[in-house]
CSV table of C-alpha atoms and ligand atoms in Angstrom, one decimal:
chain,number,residue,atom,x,y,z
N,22,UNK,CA,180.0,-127.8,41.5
N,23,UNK,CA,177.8,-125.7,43.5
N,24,UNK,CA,175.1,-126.6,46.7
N,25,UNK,CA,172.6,-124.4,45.3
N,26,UNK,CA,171.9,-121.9,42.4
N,27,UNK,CA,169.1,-119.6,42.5
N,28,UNK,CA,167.5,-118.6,39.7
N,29,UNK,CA,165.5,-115.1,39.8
N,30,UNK,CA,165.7,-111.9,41.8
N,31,UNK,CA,162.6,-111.2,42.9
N,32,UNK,CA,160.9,-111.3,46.8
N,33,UNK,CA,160.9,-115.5,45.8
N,34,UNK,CA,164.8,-115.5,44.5
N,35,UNK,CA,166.2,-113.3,47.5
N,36,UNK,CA,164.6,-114.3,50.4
N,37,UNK,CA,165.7,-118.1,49.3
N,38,UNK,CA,169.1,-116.7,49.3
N,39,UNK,CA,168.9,-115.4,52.6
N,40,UNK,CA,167.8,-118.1,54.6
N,41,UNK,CA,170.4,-120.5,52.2
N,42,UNK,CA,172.9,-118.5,52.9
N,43,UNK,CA,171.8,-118.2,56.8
N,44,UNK,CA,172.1,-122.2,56.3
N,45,UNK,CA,176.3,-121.8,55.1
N,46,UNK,CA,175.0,-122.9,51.2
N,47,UNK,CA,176.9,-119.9,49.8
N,48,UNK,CA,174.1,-119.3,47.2
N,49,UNK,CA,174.6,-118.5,43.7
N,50,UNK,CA,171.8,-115.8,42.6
N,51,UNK,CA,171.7,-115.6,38.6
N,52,UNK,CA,169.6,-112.3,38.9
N,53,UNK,CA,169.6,-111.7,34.9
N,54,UNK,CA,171.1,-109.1,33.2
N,55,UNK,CA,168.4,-106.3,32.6
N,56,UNK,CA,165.3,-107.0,34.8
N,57,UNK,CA,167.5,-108.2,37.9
N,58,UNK,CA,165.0,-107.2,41.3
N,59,UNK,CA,161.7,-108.5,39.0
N,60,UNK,CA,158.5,-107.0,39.1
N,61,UNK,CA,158.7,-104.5,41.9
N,62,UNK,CA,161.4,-102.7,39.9
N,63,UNK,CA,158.5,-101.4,37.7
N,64,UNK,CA,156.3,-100.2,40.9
N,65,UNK,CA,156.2,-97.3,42.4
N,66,UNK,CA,155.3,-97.3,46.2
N,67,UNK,CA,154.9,-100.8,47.6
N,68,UNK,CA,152.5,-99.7,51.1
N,69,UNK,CA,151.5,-103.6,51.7
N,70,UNK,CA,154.6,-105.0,52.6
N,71,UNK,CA,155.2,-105.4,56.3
N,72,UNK,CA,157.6,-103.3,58.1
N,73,UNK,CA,157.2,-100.4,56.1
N,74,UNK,CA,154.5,-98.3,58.0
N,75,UNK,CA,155.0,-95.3,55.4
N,76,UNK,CA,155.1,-97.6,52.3
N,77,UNK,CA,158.5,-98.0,50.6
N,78,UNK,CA,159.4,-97.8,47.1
N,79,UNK,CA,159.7,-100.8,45.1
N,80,UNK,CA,163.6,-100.6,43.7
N,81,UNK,CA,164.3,-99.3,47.3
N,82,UNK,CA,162.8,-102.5,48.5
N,83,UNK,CA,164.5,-105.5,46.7
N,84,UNK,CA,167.8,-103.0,46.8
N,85,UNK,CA,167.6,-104.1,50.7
N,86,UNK,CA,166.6,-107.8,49.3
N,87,UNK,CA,169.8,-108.3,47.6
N,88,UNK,CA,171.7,-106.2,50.3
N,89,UNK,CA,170.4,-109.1,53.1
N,90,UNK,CA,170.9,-111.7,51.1
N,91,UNK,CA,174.9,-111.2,50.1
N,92,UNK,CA,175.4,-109.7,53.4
N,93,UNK,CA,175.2,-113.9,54.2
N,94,UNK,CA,177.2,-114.6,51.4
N,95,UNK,CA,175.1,-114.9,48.5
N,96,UNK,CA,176.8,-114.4,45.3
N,97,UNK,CA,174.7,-111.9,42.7
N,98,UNK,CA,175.4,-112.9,39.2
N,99,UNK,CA,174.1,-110.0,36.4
N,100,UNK,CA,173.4,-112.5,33.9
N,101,UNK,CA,170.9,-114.6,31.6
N,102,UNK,CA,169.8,-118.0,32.2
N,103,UNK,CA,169.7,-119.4,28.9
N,104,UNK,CA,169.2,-122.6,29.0
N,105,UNK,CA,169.2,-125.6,31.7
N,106,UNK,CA,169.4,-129.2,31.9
N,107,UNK,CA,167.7,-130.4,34.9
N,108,UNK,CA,167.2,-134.1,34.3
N,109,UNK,CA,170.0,-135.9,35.7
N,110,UNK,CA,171.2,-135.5,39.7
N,111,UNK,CA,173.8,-132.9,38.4
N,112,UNK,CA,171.6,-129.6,37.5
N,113,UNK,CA,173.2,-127.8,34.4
N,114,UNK,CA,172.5,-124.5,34.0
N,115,UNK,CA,174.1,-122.1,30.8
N,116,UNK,CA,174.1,-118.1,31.0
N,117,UNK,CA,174.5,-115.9,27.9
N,118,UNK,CA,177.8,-114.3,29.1
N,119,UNK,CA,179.0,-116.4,32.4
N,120,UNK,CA,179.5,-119.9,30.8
N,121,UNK,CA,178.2,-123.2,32.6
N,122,UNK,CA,177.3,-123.7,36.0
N,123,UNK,CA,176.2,-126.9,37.7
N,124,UNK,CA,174.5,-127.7,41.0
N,125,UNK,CA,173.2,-130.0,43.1
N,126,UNK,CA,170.2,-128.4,43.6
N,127,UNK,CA,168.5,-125.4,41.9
N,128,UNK,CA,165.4,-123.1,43.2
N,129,UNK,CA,163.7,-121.7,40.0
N,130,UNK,CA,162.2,-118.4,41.2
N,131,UNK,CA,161.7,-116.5,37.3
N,132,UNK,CA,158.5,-114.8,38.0
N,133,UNK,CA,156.2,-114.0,35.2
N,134,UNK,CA,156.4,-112.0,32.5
N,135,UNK,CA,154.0,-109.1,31.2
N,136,UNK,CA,150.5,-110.2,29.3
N,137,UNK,CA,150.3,-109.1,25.8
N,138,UNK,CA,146.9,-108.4,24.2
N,139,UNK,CA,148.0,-110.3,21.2
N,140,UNK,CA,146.8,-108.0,18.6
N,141,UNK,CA,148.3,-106.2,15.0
N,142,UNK,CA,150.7,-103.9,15.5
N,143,UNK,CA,151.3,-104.0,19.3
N,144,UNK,CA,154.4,-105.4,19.3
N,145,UNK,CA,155.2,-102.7,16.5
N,146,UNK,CA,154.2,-99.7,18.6
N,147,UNK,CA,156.1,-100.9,22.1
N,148,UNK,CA,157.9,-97.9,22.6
N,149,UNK,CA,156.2,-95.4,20.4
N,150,UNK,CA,152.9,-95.1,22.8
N,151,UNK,CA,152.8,-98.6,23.4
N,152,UNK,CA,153.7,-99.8,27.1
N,153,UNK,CA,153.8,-102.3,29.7
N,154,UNK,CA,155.2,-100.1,32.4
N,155,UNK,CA,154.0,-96.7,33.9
N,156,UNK,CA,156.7,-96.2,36.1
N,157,UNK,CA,159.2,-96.7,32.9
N,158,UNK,CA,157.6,-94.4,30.2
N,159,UNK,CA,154.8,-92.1,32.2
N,160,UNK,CA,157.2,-89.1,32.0
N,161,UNK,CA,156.9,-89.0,28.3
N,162,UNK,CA,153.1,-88.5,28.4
N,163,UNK,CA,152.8,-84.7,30.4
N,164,UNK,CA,150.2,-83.3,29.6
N,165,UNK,CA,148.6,-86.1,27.3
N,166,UNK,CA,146.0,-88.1,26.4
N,167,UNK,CA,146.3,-92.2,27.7
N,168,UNK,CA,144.8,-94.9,28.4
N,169,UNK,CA,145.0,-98.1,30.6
N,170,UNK,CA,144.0,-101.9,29.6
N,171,UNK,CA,142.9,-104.2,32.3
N,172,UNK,CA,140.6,-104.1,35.1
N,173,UNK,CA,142.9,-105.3,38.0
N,174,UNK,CA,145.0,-103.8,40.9
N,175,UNK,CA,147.9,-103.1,38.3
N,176,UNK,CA,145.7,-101.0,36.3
N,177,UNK,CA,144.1,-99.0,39.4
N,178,UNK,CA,148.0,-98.8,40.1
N,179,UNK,CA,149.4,-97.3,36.9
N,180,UNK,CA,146.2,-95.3,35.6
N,181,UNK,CA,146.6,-93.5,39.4
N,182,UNK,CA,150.2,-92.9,38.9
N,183,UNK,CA,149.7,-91.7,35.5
N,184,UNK,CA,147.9,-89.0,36.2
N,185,UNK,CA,150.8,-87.2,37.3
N,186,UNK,CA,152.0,-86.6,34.3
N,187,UNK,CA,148.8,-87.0,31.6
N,188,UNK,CA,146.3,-84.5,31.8
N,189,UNK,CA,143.2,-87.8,30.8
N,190,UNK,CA,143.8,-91.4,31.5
N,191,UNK,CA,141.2,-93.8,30.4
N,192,UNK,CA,140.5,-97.2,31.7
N,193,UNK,CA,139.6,-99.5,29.5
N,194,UNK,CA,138.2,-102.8,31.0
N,195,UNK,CA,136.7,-105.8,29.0
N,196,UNK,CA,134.0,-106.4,31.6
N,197,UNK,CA,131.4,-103.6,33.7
N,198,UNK,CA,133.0,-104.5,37.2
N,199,UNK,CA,137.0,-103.9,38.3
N,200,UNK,CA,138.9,-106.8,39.3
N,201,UNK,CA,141.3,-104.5,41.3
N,202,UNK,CA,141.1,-104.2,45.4
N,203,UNK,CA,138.6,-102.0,46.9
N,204,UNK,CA,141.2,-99.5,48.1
N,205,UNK,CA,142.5,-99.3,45.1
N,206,UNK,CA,139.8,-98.6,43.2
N,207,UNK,CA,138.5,-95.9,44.9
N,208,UNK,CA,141.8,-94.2,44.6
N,209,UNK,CA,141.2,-94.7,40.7
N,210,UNK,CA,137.5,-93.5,40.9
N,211,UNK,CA,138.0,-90.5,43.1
N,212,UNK,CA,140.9,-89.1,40.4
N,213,UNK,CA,138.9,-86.7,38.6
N,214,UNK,CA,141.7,-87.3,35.4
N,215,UNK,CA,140.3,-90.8,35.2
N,216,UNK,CA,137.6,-91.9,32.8
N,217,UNK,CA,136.5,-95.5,32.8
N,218,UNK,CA,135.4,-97.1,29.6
N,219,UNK,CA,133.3,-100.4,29.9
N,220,UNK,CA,132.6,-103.4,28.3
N,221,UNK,CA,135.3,-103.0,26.1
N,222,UNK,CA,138.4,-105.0,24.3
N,223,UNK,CA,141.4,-102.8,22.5
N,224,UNK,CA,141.2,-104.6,19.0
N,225,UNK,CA,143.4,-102.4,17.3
N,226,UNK,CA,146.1,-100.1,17.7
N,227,UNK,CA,146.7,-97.0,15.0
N,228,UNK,CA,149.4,-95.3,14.0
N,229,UNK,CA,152.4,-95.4,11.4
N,230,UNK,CA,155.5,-94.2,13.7
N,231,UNK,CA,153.6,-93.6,16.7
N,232,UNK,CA,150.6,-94.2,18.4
N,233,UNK,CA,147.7,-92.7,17.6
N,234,UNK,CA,144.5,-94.0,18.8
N,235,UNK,CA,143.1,-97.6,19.4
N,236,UNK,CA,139.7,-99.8,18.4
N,237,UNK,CA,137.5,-100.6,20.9
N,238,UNK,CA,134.9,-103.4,20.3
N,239,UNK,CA,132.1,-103.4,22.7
N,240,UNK,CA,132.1,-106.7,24.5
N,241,UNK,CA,128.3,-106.3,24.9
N,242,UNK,CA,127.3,-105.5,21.3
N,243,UNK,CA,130.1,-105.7,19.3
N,244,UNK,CA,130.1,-102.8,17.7
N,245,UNK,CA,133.3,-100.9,17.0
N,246,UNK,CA,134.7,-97.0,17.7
N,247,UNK,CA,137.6,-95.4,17.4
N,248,UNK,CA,139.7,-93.6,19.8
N,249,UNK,CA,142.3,-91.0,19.9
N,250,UNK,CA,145.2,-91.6,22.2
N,251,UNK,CA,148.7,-90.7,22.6
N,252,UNK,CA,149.8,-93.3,24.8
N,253,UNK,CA,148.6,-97.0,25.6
N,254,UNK,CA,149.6,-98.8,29.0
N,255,UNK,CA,148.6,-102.3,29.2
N,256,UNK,CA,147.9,-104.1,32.4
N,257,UNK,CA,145.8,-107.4,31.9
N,258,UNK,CA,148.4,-109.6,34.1
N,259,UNK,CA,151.3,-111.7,34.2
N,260,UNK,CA,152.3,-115.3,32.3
N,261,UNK,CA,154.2,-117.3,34.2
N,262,UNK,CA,158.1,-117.7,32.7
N,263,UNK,CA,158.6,-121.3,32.1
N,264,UNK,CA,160.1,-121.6,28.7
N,265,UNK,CA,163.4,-122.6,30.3
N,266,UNK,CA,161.9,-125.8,32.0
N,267,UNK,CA,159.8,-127.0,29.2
N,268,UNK,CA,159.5,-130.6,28.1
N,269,UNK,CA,161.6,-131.1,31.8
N,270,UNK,CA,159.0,-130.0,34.7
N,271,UNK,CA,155.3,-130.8,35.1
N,272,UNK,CA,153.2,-127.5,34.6
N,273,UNK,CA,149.7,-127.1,36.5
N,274,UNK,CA,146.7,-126.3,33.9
N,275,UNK,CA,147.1,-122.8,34.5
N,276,UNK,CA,150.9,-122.8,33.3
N,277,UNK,CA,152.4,-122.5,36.6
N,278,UNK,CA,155.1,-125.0,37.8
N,279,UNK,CA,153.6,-127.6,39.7
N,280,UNK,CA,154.7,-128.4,43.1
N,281,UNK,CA,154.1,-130.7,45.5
N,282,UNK,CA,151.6,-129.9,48.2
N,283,UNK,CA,152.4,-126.9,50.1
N,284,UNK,CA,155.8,-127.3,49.1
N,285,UNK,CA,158.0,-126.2,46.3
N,286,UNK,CA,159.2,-129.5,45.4
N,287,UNK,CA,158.4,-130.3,41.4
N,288,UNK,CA,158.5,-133.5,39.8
N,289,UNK,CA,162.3,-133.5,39.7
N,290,UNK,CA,164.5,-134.4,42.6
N,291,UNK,CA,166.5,-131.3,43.5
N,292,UNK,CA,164.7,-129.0,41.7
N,293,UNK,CA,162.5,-126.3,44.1
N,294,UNK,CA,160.1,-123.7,42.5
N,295,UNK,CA,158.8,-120.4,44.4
N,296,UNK,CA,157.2,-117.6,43.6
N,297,UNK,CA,154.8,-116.3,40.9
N,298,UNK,CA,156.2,-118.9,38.5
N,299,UNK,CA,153.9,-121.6,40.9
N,300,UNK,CA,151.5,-119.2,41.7
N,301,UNK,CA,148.6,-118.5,39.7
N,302,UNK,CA,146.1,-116.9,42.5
N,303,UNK,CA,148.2,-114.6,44.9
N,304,UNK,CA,151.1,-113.0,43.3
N,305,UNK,CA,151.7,-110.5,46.3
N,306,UNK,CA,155.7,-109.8,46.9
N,307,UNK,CA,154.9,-110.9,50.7
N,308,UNK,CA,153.7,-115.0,49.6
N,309,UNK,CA,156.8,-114.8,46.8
N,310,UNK,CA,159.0,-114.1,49.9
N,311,UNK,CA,157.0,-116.9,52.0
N,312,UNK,CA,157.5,-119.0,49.1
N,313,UNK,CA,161.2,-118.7,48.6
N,314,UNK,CA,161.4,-119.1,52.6
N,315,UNK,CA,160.1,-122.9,51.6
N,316,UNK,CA,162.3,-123.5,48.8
N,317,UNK,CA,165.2,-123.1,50.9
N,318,UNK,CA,163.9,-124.9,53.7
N,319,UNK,CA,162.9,-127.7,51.3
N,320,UNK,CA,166.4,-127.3,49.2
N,321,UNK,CA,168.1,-127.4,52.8
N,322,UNK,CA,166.4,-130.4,53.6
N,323,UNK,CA,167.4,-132.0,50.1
N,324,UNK,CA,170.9,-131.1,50.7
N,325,UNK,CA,171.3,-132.5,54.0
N,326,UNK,CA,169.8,-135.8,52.9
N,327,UNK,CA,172.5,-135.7,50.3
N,328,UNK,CA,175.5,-135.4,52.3
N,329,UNK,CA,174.3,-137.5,55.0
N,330,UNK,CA,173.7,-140.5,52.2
N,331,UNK,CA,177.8,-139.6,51.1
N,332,UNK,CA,178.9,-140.4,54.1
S,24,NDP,P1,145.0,-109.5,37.4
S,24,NDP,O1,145.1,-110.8,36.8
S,24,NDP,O2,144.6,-109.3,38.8
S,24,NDP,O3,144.1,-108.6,36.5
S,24,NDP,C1,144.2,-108.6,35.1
S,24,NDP,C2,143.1,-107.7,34.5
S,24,NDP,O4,143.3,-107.6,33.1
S,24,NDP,C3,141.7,-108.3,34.8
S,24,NDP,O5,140.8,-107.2,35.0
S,24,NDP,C4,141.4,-109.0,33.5
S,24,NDP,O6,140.1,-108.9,33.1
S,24,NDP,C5,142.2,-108.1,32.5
S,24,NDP,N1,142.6,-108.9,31.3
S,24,NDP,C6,143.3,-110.1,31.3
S,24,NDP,N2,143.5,-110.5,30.0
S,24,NDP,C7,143.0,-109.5,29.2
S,24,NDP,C8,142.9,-109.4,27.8
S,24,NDP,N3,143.5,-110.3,27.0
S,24,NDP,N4,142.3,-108.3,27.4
S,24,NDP,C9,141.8,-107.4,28.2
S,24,NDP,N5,141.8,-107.5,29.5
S,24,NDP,C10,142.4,-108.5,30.0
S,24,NDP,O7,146.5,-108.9,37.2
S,24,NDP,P2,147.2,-107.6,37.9
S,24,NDP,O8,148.5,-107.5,37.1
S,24,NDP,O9,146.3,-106.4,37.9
S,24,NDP,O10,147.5,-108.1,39.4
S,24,NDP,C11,148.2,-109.3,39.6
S,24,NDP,C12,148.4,-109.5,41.1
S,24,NDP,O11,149.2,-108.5,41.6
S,24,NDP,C13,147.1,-109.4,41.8
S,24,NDP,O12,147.1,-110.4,42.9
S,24,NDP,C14,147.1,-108.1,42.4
S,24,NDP,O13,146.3,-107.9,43.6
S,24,NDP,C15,148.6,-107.8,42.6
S,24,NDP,N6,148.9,-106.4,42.6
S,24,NDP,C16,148.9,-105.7,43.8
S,24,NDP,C17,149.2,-104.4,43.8
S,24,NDP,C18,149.1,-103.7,45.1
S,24,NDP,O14,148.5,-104.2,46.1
S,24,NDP,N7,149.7,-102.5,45.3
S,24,NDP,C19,149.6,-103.6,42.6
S,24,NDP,C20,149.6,-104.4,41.4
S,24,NDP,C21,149.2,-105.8,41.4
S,24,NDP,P3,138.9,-109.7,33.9
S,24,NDP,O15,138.7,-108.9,35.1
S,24,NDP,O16,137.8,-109.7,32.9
S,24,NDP,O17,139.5,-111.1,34.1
């Protein structure tokens, strides 16, 4: 049986394994199979994360993460969590191709996933026009005709970036005001390739193999237009990804895991949360590093307890 197991590779998952393993835990990071490094593998340049004057891209960055933390003997595992059982004072946790693991104590550190606008034929079209990630598909848009959903910094973000390859990126946003940073929407507004579309909601997406154009419904009026597009980003946020702890750890009202105070204790004794999956306000990569700082403190402090009571 292991101390610790982490679970997630984001700024939350490795800097929790670099202060456990600081603290001699020997840390077992399950860093899942496709999307190990988390959000920041999708970005581009990360310029608000301190100690990086020039900015630093975001793979670059949580390559160093994972560097620091099994430089102090964390152990990386490339696999999904895909189940756990968390209830009893040994922590179970299954992966899809690693077999069982169990621990005494376990920081949960999944992140969130992308937002979906929950309408026909999205899920169809992910991949022929339809996208969640600029940085993944932008290349296959030269010289097109795209747009953006959402009205926050990710949006400014992609619809900025996107205009290096598109030659028109919309911006469609439900509401007549941004959401997104000042900085970074004047960077979106100054891009003469940008067009914003107001007081708008995507309620349809066309095309048979492809994309072709959308349905905009005017969040004013209601009435209804069509648009031709060859390409569809969508950036409206992030859910938190808690399906593994269901039915086993309190959730807040807004979803995210609920923890105690300022610290990352949940309900369950052993059990630590950081990152976006408790946060439902900040979400920046520099307070899901803070946060993971806290779970291991807090796990620490839980393990100690431990062995001191085995004594
Ligand atoms: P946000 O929650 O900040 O913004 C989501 C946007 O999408 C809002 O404008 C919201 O509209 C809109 N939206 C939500 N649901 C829907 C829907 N169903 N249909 C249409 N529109 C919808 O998410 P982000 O991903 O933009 O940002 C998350 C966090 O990450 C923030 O803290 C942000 O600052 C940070 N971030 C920072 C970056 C940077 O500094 N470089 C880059 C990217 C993100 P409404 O405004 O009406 O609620």
């Amino acid at each position: 049986m292991r101390q610790l197991i982490i679970i997630g590779s984001g700024p939350a998952g490795y800097t929790a394994a670099i202060y456990a393993a600081r603290a001699n835990f020997a840390p077992l990071l399950i860093a899942s199979s496709v999307e190990a490094g988390g959000e920041l593998m999708n970005t581009t340049e990360v310029e608000n994360f301190p100690g990086f004057p020039e900015g630093i891209m975001g793979p670059d960055l949580m390559d160093k993460m994972r560097d620091q933390a099994i430089r102090f003997g964390t152990e990386v595992l490339l696999d999904d969590v895909t189940s756990v059982d968390f209830r009893s004072d040994i922590k179970k946790i299954s992966t899809g191709s690693s077999g069982d693991f169990e621990a005494q104590a376990v920081i949960f550190a999944t992140g969130s996933a992308y937002r979906k606008l929950g309408i026909p034929d999205e899920d169809r079209l992910s991949g022929h026009g339809v996208s969640w990630c600029a940085t993944c598909d932008g290349f296959f848009f030269r010289q097109k005709t795209i747009a953006v959903v959402g009205g926050g910094d990710s949006a400014m973000e992609e619809a900025t970036f996107l205009t290096k390859f598109a030659d028109k990126v919309f911006v469609i946003h439900r509401k007549d005001k941004l959401r997104a940073s000042k900085i970074m929407q004047d960077r979106a507004m100054a891009n003469e390739k940008i067009e914003f579309i107001w007081n708008s909601a995507v309620t349809g997406i066309s095309g048979a193999d492809a994309l072709t154009g959308v349905t905009l419904t005017s969040t004013v009026t209601g009435d209804t237009s069509e648009l031709a597009l060859d390409g569809l980003f969508i950036a409206i946020g992030n859910d938190p990804r808690t399906h593994l702890v269901h039915g086993q750890i309190d959730l807040t009202p807004e979803g995210t895991i609920a923890v105690s105070g300022r610290s990352s204790r949940t309900n369950l004794a052993g059990i630590f949360a950081a990152g976006d999956v408790i946060d439902p306000t900040y979400r920046q990569a520099v307070t899901a590093a803070a946060s993971g700082t806290v779970a291991a403190l807090d796990a620490e402090h839980f393990l100690s307890a431990l062995a001191d009571a085995h004594k």
